[in-house]
Amino acid sequence: MSDIEIKNVIKLFTVLLLSEKEQHGYELMKKMEERTGKKISPGQIYPFLKQLKEHKYVDTEGREERDKLVYYLTPEGKRFVVRLSEKFGDLFEIAIKPKLTECAHCKCEIYKGGYKKKIGGRYLDFCCRNCANSYGKGNRH
Ligand SMILES: [Zn+2]
């Protein structure tokens, strides 16, 4: 059987998100919306999940109603993800990485807001003013 072609970001994301953990189609949609900032419709997700299942890259658990099913990658599906990562390289890394910045001082993840401070000629991201002020002084909060 020939490999599934990944021709758009939604498909790439579907596979990537499943490689992170098993989940409902609904969860996949929500996460994709968060990461792409676009509205995702069930029609963009479920036919592809079905195709993945037919290829035995994905299997499901739970009741046979599509909203109740949990999708997960089979060992063959995991090998498919490895092939994809070889094919897409850097793009794959960028796509899979959640849009998070880390605090230059305490290394915590900054979800929203944060605090920028110009240090040594460039702007660094911090989670809070405290961290910005403590940066480079060795004490972590
Ligand atoms: Zn911090």
PDB file of C-alpha atoms and ligand atoms in Angstrom:
ATOM      1  CA  MET A   1       0.000   0.000   0.000  1.00  0.00           C
ATOM      2  CA  SER A   2       1.369   3.403  -0.885  1.00  0.00           C
ATOM      3  CA  ASP A   3       2.035   5.900   1.840  1.00  0.00           C
ATOM      4  CA  ILE A   4      -0.487   8.558   2.765  1.00  0.00           C
ATOM      5  CA  GLU A   5       0.427  11.894   1.292  1.00  0.00           C
ATOM      6  CA  ILE A   6       0.546  14.827   3.648  1.00  0.00           C
ATOM      7  CA  LYS A   7      -0.461  17.747   1.506  1.00  0.00           C
ATOM      8  CA  ASN A   8      -1.566  20.295   4.040  1.00  0.00           C
ATOM      9  CA  VAL A   9      -0.789  21.605   7.478  1.00  0.00           C
ATOM     10  CA  ILE A  10      -3.969  20.184   8.994  1.00  0.00           C
ATOM     11  CA  LYS A  11      -2.933  16.673   8.066  1.00  0.00           C
ATOM     12  CA  LEU A  12       0.567  17.233   9.334  1.00  0.00           C
ATOM     13  CA  PHE A  13      -0.808  18.574  12.610  1.00  0.00           C
ATOM     14  CA  THR A  14      -3.212  15.672  12.989  1.00  0.00           C
ATOM     15  CA  VAL A  15      -0.362  13.205  12.832  1.00  0.00           C
ATOM     16  CA  LEU A  16       1.911  15.312  15.017  1.00  0.00           C
ATOM     17  CA  LEU A  17      -0.685  15.804  17.716  1.00  0.00           C
ATOM     18  CA  LEU A  18      -1.432  12.103  17.738  1.00  0.00           C
ATOM     19  CA  SER A  19       2.269  11.401  18.120  1.00  0.00           C
ATOM     20  CA  GLU A  20       2.204  13.469  21.308  1.00  0.00           C
ATOM     21  CA  LYS A  21      -0.655  11.544  22.849  1.00  0.00           C
ATOM     22  CA  GLU A  22      -3.823   9.607  22.107  1.00  0.00           C
ATOM     23  CA  GLN A  23      -6.877  11.814  21.928  1.00  0.00           C
ATOM     24  CA  HIS A  24     -10.420  12.438  20.753  1.00  0.00           C
ATOM     25  CA  GLY A  25     -11.026  13.971  17.341  1.00  0.00           C
ATOM     26  CA  TYR A  26     -12.594  16.870  19.164  1.00  0.00           C
ATOM     27  CA  GLU A  27      -9.426  17.473  21.197  1.00  0.00           C
ATOM     28  CA  LEU A  28      -7.387  17.357  18.020  1.00  0.00           C
ATOM     29  CA  MET A  29      -9.562  20.051  16.490  1.00  0.00           C
ATOM     30  CA  LYS A  30      -9.293  22.306  19.525  1.00  0.00           C
ATOM     31  CA  LYS A  31      -5.530  21.971  19.764  1.00  0.00           C
ATOM     32  CA  MET A  32      -5.139  22.625  16.093  1.00  0.00           C
ATOM     33  CA  GLU A  33      -7.213  25.763  16.393  1.00  0.00           C
ATOM     34  CA  GLU A  34      -5.019  26.938  19.250  1.00  0.00           C
ATOM     35  CA  ARG A  35      -1.825  26.326  17.359  1.00  0.00           C
ATOM     36  CA  THR A  36      -2.847  27.537  13.938  1.00  0.00           C
ATOM     37  CA  GLY A  37      -5.201  30.284  15.077  1.00  0.00           C
ATOM     38  CA  LYS A  38      -7.731  29.083  12.497  1.00  0.00           C
ATOM     39  CA  LYS A  39     -11.191  27.606  12.769  1.00  0.00           C
ATOM     40  CA  ILE A  40     -11.026  23.890  12.037  1.00  0.00           C
ATOM     41  CA  SER A  41     -14.094  21.987  10.902  1.00  0.00           C
ATOM     42  CA  PRO A  42     -14.804  18.302  11.537  1.00  0.00           C
ATOM     43  CA  GLY A  43     -14.672  17.786   7.770  1.00  0.00           C
ATOM     44  CA  GLN A  44     -10.995  18.657   7.833  1.00  0.00           C
ATOM     45  CA  ILE A  45     -10.217  16.099  10.504  1.00  0.00           C
ATOM     46  CA  TYR A  46     -12.441  13.048  10.418  1.00  0.00           C
ATOM     47  CA  PRO A  47     -12.033  11.936   6.806  1.00  0.00           C
ATOM     48  CA  PHE A  48      -8.277  12.042   7.293  1.00  0.00           C
ATOM     49  CA  LEU A  49      -8.493  10.113  10.564  1.00  0.00           C
ATOM     50  CA  LYS A  50     -10.545   7.521   8.724  1.00  0.00           C
ATOM     51  CA  GLN A  51      -7.911   7.324   6.019  1.00  0.00           C
ATOM     52  CA  LEU A  52      -5.193   6.888   8.646  1.00  0.00           C
ATOM     53  CA  LYS A  53      -7.227   4.118  10.215  1.00  0.00           C
ATOM     54  CA  GLU A  54      -7.656   2.364   6.865  1.00  0.00           C
ATOM     55  CA  HIS A  55      -3.897   2.457   6.477  1.00  0.00           C
ATOM     56  CA  LYS A  56      -3.629   1.004   9.982  1.00  0.00           C
ATOM     57  CA  TYR A  57      -1.584   3.992  11.115  1.00  0.00           C
ATOM     58  CA  VAL A  58      -4.225   4.837  13.649  1.00  0.00           C
ATOM     59  CA  ASP A  59      -6.529   2.761  15.751  1.00  0.00           C
ATOM     60  CA  THR A  60      -9.409   3.762  17.939  1.00  0.00           C
ATOM     61  CA  GLU A  61     -10.749   2.957  21.318  1.00  0.00           C
ATOM     62  CA  GLY A  62     -14.167   3.620  22.732  1.00  0.00           C
ATOM     63  CA  ARG A  63     -17.716   3.761  21.465  1.00  0.00           C
ATOM     64  CA  GLU A  64     -18.374   3.792  17.771  1.00  0.00           C
ATOM     65  CA  GLU A  65     -19.638   7.339  17.697  1.00  0.00           C
ATOM     66  CA  ARG A  66     -17.068   9.585  16.234  1.00  0.00           C
ATOM     67  CA  ASP A  67     -17.044  12.091  19.083  1.00  0.00           C
ATOM     68  CA  LYS A  68     -16.442   9.360  21.642  1.00  0.00           C
ATOM     69  CA  LEU A  69     -13.579   7.665  19.881  1.00  0.00           C
ATOM     70  CA  VAL A  70     -10.029   8.055  21.103  1.00  0.00           C
ATOM     71  CA  TYR A  71      -7.474   7.916  18.324  1.00  0.00           C
ATOM     72  CA  TYR A  72      -3.956   6.656  18.780  1.00  0.00           C
ATOM     73  CA  LEU A  73      -1.005   5.779  16.568  1.00  0.00           C
ATOM     74  CA  THR A  74      -0.220   2.140  15.944  1.00  0.00           C
ATOM     75  CA  PRO A  75       3.438   1.009  15.757  1.00  0.00           C
ATOM     76  CA  GLU A  76       3.092   1.360  11.972  1.00  0.00           C
ATOM     77  CA  GLY A  77       1.710   4.869  12.479  1.00  0.00           C
ATOM     78  CA  LYS A  78       4.699   5.764  14.632  1.00  0.00           C
ATOM     79  CA  ARG A  79       7.037   4.613  11.862  1.00  0.00           C
ATOM     80  CA  PHE A  80       5.024   6.809   9.499  1.00  0.00           C
ATOM     81  CA  VAL A  81       5.695   9.807  11.773  1.00  0.00           C
ATOM     82  CA  VAL A  82       9.416   9.026  11.711  1.00  0.00           C
ATOM     83  CA  ARG A  83       9.327   8.963   7.895  1.00  0.00           C
ATOM     84  CA  LEU A  84       7.500  12.292   7.916  1.00  0.00           C
ATOM     85  CA  SER A  85       9.993  13.880  10.257  1.00  0.00           C
ATOM     86  CA  GLU A  86      12.798  12.802   7.923  1.00  0.00           C
ATOM     87  CA  LYS A  87      10.947  14.270   4.973  1.00  0.00           C
ATOM     88  CA  PHE A  88       9.915  17.561   6.528  1.00  0.00           C
ATOM     89  CA  GLY A  89      12.976  18.166   8.681  1.00  0.00           C
ATOM     90  CA  ASP A  90      13.028  21.634  10.223  1.00  0.00           C
ATOM     91  CA  LEU A  91       9.492  22.409   9.163  1.00  0.00           C
ATOM     92  CA  PHE A  92       8.358  19.457  11.212  1.00  0.00           C
ATOM     93  CA  GLU A  93      10.222  20.712  14.270  1.00  0.00           C
ATOM     94  CA  ILE A  94       8.642  24.128  13.936  1.00  0.00           C
ATOM     95  CA  ALA A  95       5.170  22.716  13.468  1.00  0.00           C
ATOM     96  CA  ILE A  96       5.370  20.394  16.429  1.00  0.00           C
ATOM     97  CA  LYS A  97       6.730  22.982  18.826  1.00  0.00           C
ATOM     98  CA  PRO A  98       4.004  24.738  20.754  1.00  0.00           C
ATOM     99  CA  LYS A  99       4.128  28.489  20.521  1.00  0.00           C
ATOM    100  CA  LEU A 100       5.729  29.089  23.870  1.00  0.00           C
ATOM    101  CA  THR A 101       8.519  31.345  24.912  1.00  0.00           C
ATOM    102  CA  GLU A 102      10.608  30.596  27.913  1.00  0.00           C
ATOM    103  CA  CYS A 103      11.702  33.061  30.538  1.00  0.00           C
ATOM    104  CA  ALA A 104      15.356  33.972  30.009  1.00  0.00           C
ATOM    105  CA  HIS A 105      15.859  33.897  33.749  1.00  0.00           C
ATOM    106  CA  CYS A 106      13.896  31.103  35.418  1.00  0.00           C
ATOM    107  CA  LYS A 107      13.185  29.105  32.213  1.00  0.00           C
ATOM    108  CA  CYS A 108       9.501  28.790  32.972  1.00  0.00           C
ATOM    109  CA  GLU A 109       7.126  28.826  30.004  1.00  0.00           C
ATOM    110  CA  ILE A 110       5.477  32.121  29.213  1.00  0.00           C
ATOM    111  CA  TYR A 111       1.968  31.538  27.946  1.00  0.00           C
ATOM    112  CA  LYS A 112       0.718  35.050  27.659  1.00  0.00           C
ATOM    113  CA  GLY A 113       1.943  38.537  28.281  1.00  0.00           C
ATOM    114  CA  GLY A 114       5.315  38.184  29.843  1.00  0.00           C
ATOM    115  CA  TYR A 115       7.787  40.944  30.221  1.00  0.00           C
ATOM    116  CA  LYS A 116      10.367  42.184  27.759  1.00  0.00           C
ATOM    117  CA  LYS A 117      13.539  43.933  28.736  1.00  0.00           C
ATOM    118  CA  LYS A 118      16.389  45.162  26.617  1.00  0.00           C
ATOM    119  CA  ILE A 119      19.590  43.646  27.878  1.00  0.00           C
ATOM    120  CA  GLY A 120      22.901  43.885  26.096  1.00  0.00           C
ATOM    121  CA  GLY A 121      21.307  45.414  23.019  1.00  0.00           C
ATOM    122  CA  ARG A 122      18.544  42.853  22.516  1.00  0.00           C
ATOM    123  CA  TYR A 123      15.137  42.180  23.939  1.00  0.00           C
ATOM    124  CA  LEU A 124      14.834  39.179  26.187  1.00  0.00           C
ATOM    125  CA  ASP A 125      11.598  37.579  27.358  1.00  0.00           C
ATOM    126  CA  PHE A 126      10.828  37.163  31.000  1.00  0.00           C
ATOM    127  CA  CYS A 127       7.800  35.802  32.847  1.00  0.00           C
ATOM    128  CA  CYS A 128       7.737  38.756  35.214  1.00  0.00           C
ATOM    129  CA  ARG A 129       9.474  41.969  36.188  1.00  0.00           C
ATOM    130  CA  ASN A 130      11.229  40.185  39.034  1.00  0.00           C
ATOM    131  CA  CYS A 131      12.938  37.797  36.671  1.00  0.00           C
ATOM    132  CA  ALA A 132      13.937  40.637  34.366  1.00  0.00           C
ATOM    133  CA  ASN A 133      15.547  42.448  37.268  1.00  0.00           C
ATOM    134  CA  SER A 134      17.251  39.344  38.604  1.00  0.00           C
ATOM    135  CA  TYR A 135      18.578  38.275  35.229  1.00  0.00           C
ATOM    136  CA  GLY A 136      22.323  37.802  35.290  1.00  0.00           C
ATOM    137  CA  LYS A 137      22.518  38.252  39.061  1.00  0.00           C
ATOM    138  CA  GLY A 138      22.373  34.548  39.786  1.00  0.00           C
ATOM    139  CA  ASN A 139      19.316  34.404  42.030  1.00  0.00           C
ATOM    140  CA  ARG A 140      16.279  32.585  40.725  1.00  0.00           C
ATOM    141  CA  HIS A 141      12.815  33.000  42.068  1.00  0.00           C
TER     142      HIS A 141
HETATM  143 ZN    ZN B   1      10.835  33.861  35.166  1.00  0.00          ZN
END
